[in-house]
Amino acid sequence: HRDNRGQHWICTWDDGVFLFDPDSDPDILFNPFPIINKEKKAPEHIFYSMAEDRANGHVWLMSSSGLYVFKYDEYGRLSEVDVSGMFDTFNNIYSEIMADRDGNLWIASFYEGILSVHFDKPYIENYTLSSIRKRTGVAPNVTSLYKDENNEIWFHQNRWGLAFYNMEKDEVRFYQDIPALKEERGFDVINYISGFRSMPDVVWVASDIHECI
């Protein structure tokens, strides 16, 4: 991720977070950015994703233990922002964070559906995806996440695959419900969903077990 100050951030699954400077000497291209879990009193090593909110310019990092938020001061130094009070009514078990084109943040949660952080209010809205439990008998377990131009949420539901959530109707569809997709291989386990500015009418969906996009 490249933030609005031009700083490149790299999240890893085992080595924590690195700040990348492509103009530095080869020996210092990648600089570790240690993040300490205060409860465990130990460094965080696993990070799933990150996003930047346009309202404050804060950098949000999603770890296996929860959210970490950092801000720049006037000298360009980074310091942590305590946002625990915003999420004290939730289980703090998340899998992905993304920013939409309006500057809001969307958080994929285990068992609590999807959270949306609005900075113009500000408040957190929880889309519980209760229709998933009614249809499948299992709790919502959202991993990959993407919001398209029609305000429909694309996501991966654990054990069921690619799904689509219509916020206005509070309705969930799975890829098996769509004739053009139900026979396709690769949509049962998804690890990444994204759009690209250069291709505004295309959404990229990457399979975790099949070599396809």
mmCIF file of C-alpha atoms in Angstrom:
data_model
loop_
_atom_site.group_PDB
_atom_site.id
_atom_site.type_symbol
_atom_site.label_atom_id
_atom_site.label_comp_id
_atom_site.label_asym_id
_atom_site.label_seq_id
_atom_site.Cartn_x
_atom_site.Cartn_y
_atom_site.Cartn_z
ATOM 1 C CA HIS A 1 0.000 0.000 0.000
ATOM 2 C CA ARG A 2 1.244 3.513 -0.846
ATOM 3 C CA ASP A 3 -0.161 6.144 1.508
ATOM 4 C CA ASN A 4 -0.915 9.777 0.683
ATOM 5 C CA ARG A 5 2.578 10.818 1.768
ATOM 6 C CA GLY A 6 4.176 8.443 -0.701
ATOM 7 C CA GLN A 7 5.259 5.930 1.927
ATOM 8 C CA HIS A 8 5.042 2.286 0.844
ATOM 9 C CA TRP A 9 3.793 -0.228 3.436
ATOM 10 C CA ILE A 10 4.155 -4.001 3.189
ATOM 11 C CA CYS A 11 2.156 -6.405 5.374
ATOM 12 C CA THR A 12 3.429 -9.964 5.824
ATOM 13 C CA TRP A 13 2.024 -13.176 7.273
ATOM 14 C CA ASP A 14 4.983 -13.928 9.533
ATOM 15 C CA ASP A 15 7.449 -11.035 9.658
ATOM 16 C CA GLY A 16 5.258 -8.085 10.607
ATOM 17 C CA VAL A 17 5.144 -4.769 8.752
ATOM 18 C CA PHE A 18 7.833 -3.142 6.642
ATOM 19 C CA LEU A 19 8.248 0.381 5.280
ATOM 20 C CA PHE A 20 9.595 0.274 1.727
ATOM 21 C CA ASP A 21 11.631 3.089 0.185
ATOM 22 C CA PRO A 22 12.427 2.328 -3.488
ATOM 23 C CA ASP A 23 14.883 5.248 -3.614
ATOM 24 C CA SER A 24 17.045 4.010 -0.725
ATOM 25 C CA ASP A 25 20.225 2.011 -0.893
ATOM 26 C CA PRO A 26 19.623 -1.698 -1.555
ATOM 27 C CA ASP A 27 20.649 -2.593 2.000
ATOM 28 C CA ILE A 28 17.924 -0.438 3.552
ATOM 29 C CA LEU A 29 15.081 -0.760 1.040
ATOM 30 C CA PHE A 30 12.911 -2.576 3.603
ATOM 31 C CA ASN A 31 12.742 -1.190 7.138
ATOM 32 C CA PRO A 32 10.879 -3.153 9.840
ATOM 33 C CA PHE A 33 8.060 -1.240 11.520
ATOM 34 C CA PRO A 34 7.624 -3.008 14.893
ATOM 35 C CA ILE A 35 4.090 -3.102 16.299
ATOM 36 C CA ILE A 36 3.677 -4.366 19.847
ATOM 37 C CA ASN A 37 0.620 -6.188 21.152
ATOM 38 C CA LYS A 38 0.086 -4.531 24.533
ATOM 39 C CA GLU A 39 -1.845 -7.448 26.029
ATOM 40 C CA LYS A 40 0.690 -10.087 24.970
ATOM 41 C CA LYS A 41 3.655 -7.712 25.390
ATOM 42 C CA ALA A 42 5.095 -9.159 22.206
ATOM 43 C CA PRO A 43 5.517 -8.054 18.575
ATOM 44 C CA GLU A 44 2.742 -8.696 16.086
ATOM 45 C CA HIS A 45 3.876 -10.877 13.197
ATOM 46 C CA ILE A 46 0.752 -11.595 11.127
ATOM 47 C CA PHE A 47 -0.960 -8.822 9.167
ATOM 48 C CA TYR A 48 -3.749 -9.441 6.675
ATOM 49 C CA SER A 49 -4.394 -6.066 5.045
ATOM 50 C CA MET A 50 -4.339 -2.310 5.492
ATOM 51 C CA ALA A 51 -6.156 0.845 4.422
ATOM 52 C CA GLU A 52 -5.940 4.607 4.789
ATOM 53 C CA ASP A 53 -8.839 6.842 5.777
ATOM 54 C CA ARG A 54 -9.129 10.044 3.811
ATOM 55 C CA ALA A 55 -10.772 11.926 6.683
ATOM 56 C CA ASN A 56 -7.730 11.886 8.969
ATOM 57 C CA GLY A 57 -4.984 10.378 6.848
ATOM 58 C CA HIS A 58 -4.569 7.603 9.394
ATOM 59 C CA VAL A 59 -3.136 4.234 8.383
ATOM 60 C CA TRP A 60 -5.184 1.228 9.561
ATOM 61 C CA LEU A 61 -3.495 -2.178 9.804
ATOM 62 C CA MET A 62 -5.356 -5.448 10.251
ATOM 63 C CA SER A 63 -3.448 -8.035 12.314
ATOM 64 C CA SER A 64 -4.383 -11.458 13.616
ATOM 65 C CA SER A 65 -5.027 -9.777 16.995
ATOM 66 C CA GLY A 66 -7.106 -6.873 15.751
ATOM 67 C CA LEU A 67 -6.711 -3.327 14.446
ATOM 68 C CA TYR A 68 -3.793 -0.935 14.777
ATOM 69 C CA VAL A 69 -4.016 2.693 13.649
ATOM 70 C CA PHE A 70 -1.154 5.142 13.094
ATOM 71 C CA LYS A 71 -0.975 8.855 12.321
ATOM 72 C CA TYR A 72 1.725 11.220 11.083
ATOM 73 C CA ASP A 73 2.768 14.264 13.079
ATOM 74 C CA GLU A 74 3.940 17.548 11.542
ATOM 75 C CA TYR A 75 7.469 16.155 11.212
ATOM 76 C CA GLY A 76 6.375 12.987 9.413
ATOM 77 C CA ARG A 77 6.838 10.739 12.436
ATOM 78 C CA LEU A 78 4.342 7.944 13.077
ATOM 79 C CA SER A 79 2.550 7.322 16.356
ATOM 80 C CA GLU A 80 -0.213 4.935 17.351
ATOM 81 C CA VAL A 81 -3.831 6.057 17.718
ATOM 82 C CA ASP A 82 -6.029 4.287 20.265
ATOM 83 C CA VAL A 83 -9.303 3.318 18.563
ATOM 84 C CA SER A 84 -10.235 0.532 20.993
ATOM 85 C CA GLY A 85 -13.188 2.541 22.268
ATOM 86 C CA MET A 86 -14.746 2.529 18.804
ATOM 87 C CA PHE A 87 -14.868 -1.261 18.721
ATOM 88 C CA ASP A 88 -15.426 -2.244 22.362
ATOM 89 C CA THR A 89 -18.847 -3.749 21.582
ATOM 90 C CA PHE A 90 -17.428 -6.065 18.899
ATOM 91 C CA ASN A 91 -15.377 -9.245 19.183
ATOM 92 C CA ASN A 92 -12.215 -7.721 17.616
ATOM 93 C CA ILE A 93 -11.682 -10.764 15.380
ATOM 94 C CA TYR A 94 -11.320 -9.423 11.860
ATOM 95 C CA SER A 95 -9.833 -10.605 8.582
ATOM 96 C CA GLU A 96 -9.659 -7.668 6.171
ATOM 97 C CA ILE A 97 -10.027 -3.915 5.902
ATOM 98 C CA MET A 98 -10.603 -1.782 2.793
ATOM 99 C CA ALA A 99 -11.472 1.808 1.919
ATOM 100 C CA ASP A 100 -14.235 2.637 -0.551
ATOM 101 C CA ARG A 101 -14.304 5.528 -3.012
ATOM 102 C CA ASP A 102 -16.219 7.695 -0.542
ATOM 103 C CA GLY A 103 -13.471 7.377 2.058
ATOM 104 C CA ASN A 104 -15.360 5.016 4.380
ATOM 105 C CA LEU A 105 -13.683 1.901 5.778
ATOM 106 C CA TRP A 106 -15.138 -1.617 5.541
ATOM 107 C CA ILE A 107 -14.060 -4.395 7.889
ATOM 108 C CA ALA A 108 -14.651 -8.112 7.394
ATOM 109 C CA SER A 109 -15.453 -9.817 10.694
ATOM 110 C CA PHE A 110 -15.729 -13.346 12.015
ATOM 111 C CA TYR A 111 -19.270 -14.083 13.260
ATOM 112 C CA GLU A 112 -20.375 -10.421 13.149
ATOM 113 C CA GLY A 113 -20.718 -9.839 9.430
ATOM 114 C CA ILE A 114 -19.320 -6.585 8.045
ATOM 115 C CA LEU A 115 -18.539 -3.316 9.836
ATOM 116 C CA SER A 116 -18.575 0.052 8.094
ATOM 117 C CA VAL A 117 -16.747 3.062 9.584
ATOM 118 C CA HIS A 118 -18.184 6.398 8.433
ATOM 119 C CA PHE A 119 -16.075 9.477 9.139
ATOM 120 C CA ASP A 120 -18.655 12.092 8.222
ATOM 121 C CA LYS A 121 -20.931 11.023 11.090
ATOM 122 C CA PRO A 122 -18.815 9.461 12.662
ATOM 123 C CA TYR A 123 -20.195 6.061 13.609
ATOM 124 C CA ILE A 124 -19.808 2.360 12.980
ATOM 125 C CA GLU A 125 -22.549 0.439 11.217
ATOM 126 C CA ASN A 126 -22.780 -3.321 11.581
ATOM 127 C CA TYR A 127 -24.232 -5.385 8.732
ATOM 128 C CA THR A 128 -24.817 -8.661 10.556
ATOM 129 C CA LEU A 129 -25.657 -10.680 7.405
ATOM 130 C CA SER A 130 -28.272 -12.588 9.378
ATOM 131 C CA SER A 131 -29.651 -14.093 6.169
ATOM 132 C CA ILE A 132 -26.488 -16.207 5.905
ATOM 133 C CA ARG A 133 -27.316 -18.087 9.086
ATOM 134 C CA LYS A 134 -30.944 -18.518 8.012
ATOM 135 C CA ARG A 135 -29.930 -20.043 4.701
ATOM 136 C CA THR A 136 -26.781 -21.999 5.572
ATOM 137 C CA GLY A 137 -27.090 -22.709 9.295
ATOM 138 C CA VAL A 138 -23.626 -21.242 9.952
ATOM 139 C CA ALA A 139 -22.575 -17.865 11.304
ATOM 140 C CA PRO A 140 -21.230 -15.183 8.947
ATOM 141 C CA ASN A 141 -17.481 -15.626 8.544
ATOM 142 C CA VAL A 142 -16.308 -12.978 6.104
ATOM 143 C CA THR A 143 -12.770 -12.840 4.738
ATOM 144 C CA SER A 144 -12.172 -11.146 1.371
ATOM 145 C CA LEU A 145 -14.134 -7.938 0.885
ATOM 146 C CA TYR A 146 -14.912 -5.424 -1.873
ATOM 147 C CA LYS A 147 -17.575 -2.735 -2.409
ATOM 148 C CA ASP A 148 -18.518 -2.037 -6.034
ATOM 149 C CA GLU A 149 -19.905 1.105 -7.697
ATOM 150 C CA ASN A 150 -23.476 -0.087 -7.152
ATOM 151 C CA ASN A 151 -22.955 -0.283 -3.370
ATOM 152 C CA GLU A 152 -23.039 -4.061 -3.464
ATOM 153 C CA ILE A 153 -20.567 -5.879 -1.244
ATOM 154 C CA TRP A 154 -18.581 -8.763 -2.737
ATOM 155 C CA PHE A 155 -17.125 -11.083 -0.115
ATOM 156 C CA HIS A 156 -15.998 -14.609 0.667
ATOM 157 C CA GLN A 157 -18.098 -16.577 3.146
ATOM 158 C CA ASN A 158 -16.095 -19.352 4.727
ATOM 159 C CA ARG A 159 -17.182 -22.817 3.477
ATOM 160 C CA TRP A 160 -19.588 -21.303 0.931
ATOM 161 C CA GLY A 161 -17.435 -19.186 -1.351
ATOM 162 C CA LEU A 162 -18.052 -15.976 -3.271
ATOM 163 C CA ALA A 163 -21.126 -14.032 -2.142
ATOM 164 C CA PHE A 164 -22.822 -10.699 -2.803
ATOM 165 C CA TYR A 165 -24.610 -8.512 -0.260
ATOM 166 C CA ASN A 166 -27.252 -5.966 -1.294
ATOM 167 C CA MET A 167 -27.344 -3.413 1.533
ATOM 168 C CA GLU A 168 -30.661 -1.853 0.518
ATOM 169 C CA LYS A 169 -32.494 -5.185 0.450
ATOM 170 C CA ASP A 170 -30.434 -6.792 3.234
ATOM 171 C CA GLU A 171 -30.066 -9.737 0.892
ATOM 172 C CA VAL A 172 -27.187 -12.170 0.316
ATOM 173 C CA ARG A 173 -26.651 -14.141 -2.890
ATOM 174 C CA PHE A 174 -24.027 -16.787 -3.434
ATOM 175 C CA TYR A 175 -22.278 -17.415 -6.726
ATOM 176 C CA GLN A 176 -24.271 -20.647 -7.014
ATOM 177 C CA ASP A 177 -27.419 -18.496 -7.370
ATOM 178 C CA ILE A 178 -26.101 -16.786 -10.499
ATOM 179 C CA PRO A 179 -26.449 -18.874 -13.689
ATOM 180 C CA ALA A 180 -23.355 -17.386 -15.305
ATOM 181 C CA LEU A 181 -21.176 -18.266 -12.310
ATOM 182 C CA LYS A 182 -22.541 -21.427 -10.744
ATOM 183 C CA GLU A 183 -20.695 -23.812 -13.075
ATOM 184 C CA GLU A 184 -17.388 -21.964 -12.867
ATOM 185 C CA ARG A 185 -14.508 -23.456 -10.893
ATOM 186 C CA GLY A 186 -12.602 -21.413 -8.355
ATOM 187 C CA PHE A 187 -15.321 -19.442 -6.593
ATOM 188 C CA ASP A 188 -15.645 -21.767 -3.597
ATOM 189 C CA VAL A 189 -12.526 -20.428 -1.823
ATOM 190 C CA ILE A 190 -11.559 -16.809 -2.509
ATOM 191 C CA ASN A 191 -8.526 -15.006 -1.127
ATOM 192 C CA TYR A 192 -8.730 -11.603 -2.828
ATOM 193 C CA ILE A 193 -11.313 -9.329 -4.461
ATOM 194 C CA SER A 194 -10.462 -5.946 -5.942
ATOM 195 C CA GLY A 195 -11.296 -3.374 -8.548
ATOM 196 C CA PHE A 196 -8.815 -1.337 -10.600
ATOM 197 C CA ARG A 197 -9.050 2.328 -11.575
ATOM 198 C CA SER A 198 -7.845 1.548 -15.092
ATOM 199 C CA MET A 199 -10.669 -1.010 -15.508
ATOM 200 C CA PRO A 200 -13.687 0.531 -13.730
ATOM 201 C CA ASP A 201 -16.187 -2.047 -15.004
ATOM 202 C CA VAL A 202 -14.145 -5.086 -13.951
ATOM 203 C CA VAL A 203 -13.828 -6.772 -10.543
ATOM 204 C CA TRP A 204 -10.936 -9.184 -10.028
ATOM 205 C CA VAL A 205 -11.611 -12.291 -7.938
ATOM 206 C CA ALA A 206 -8.653 -14.531 -7.062
ATOM 207 C CA SER A 207 -9.197 -18.159 -6.097
ATOM 208 C CA ASP A 208 -7.253 -19.738 -3.240
ATOM 209 C CA ILE A 209 -7.233 -23.276 -4.657
ATOM 210 C CA HIS A 210 -7.513 -22.852 -8.423
ATOM 211 C CA GLU A 211 -5.129 -21.006 -10.734
ATOM 212 C CA CYS A 212 -7.645 -18.508 -12.004
ATOM 213 C CA ILE A 213 -8.714 -14.879 -11.683
#
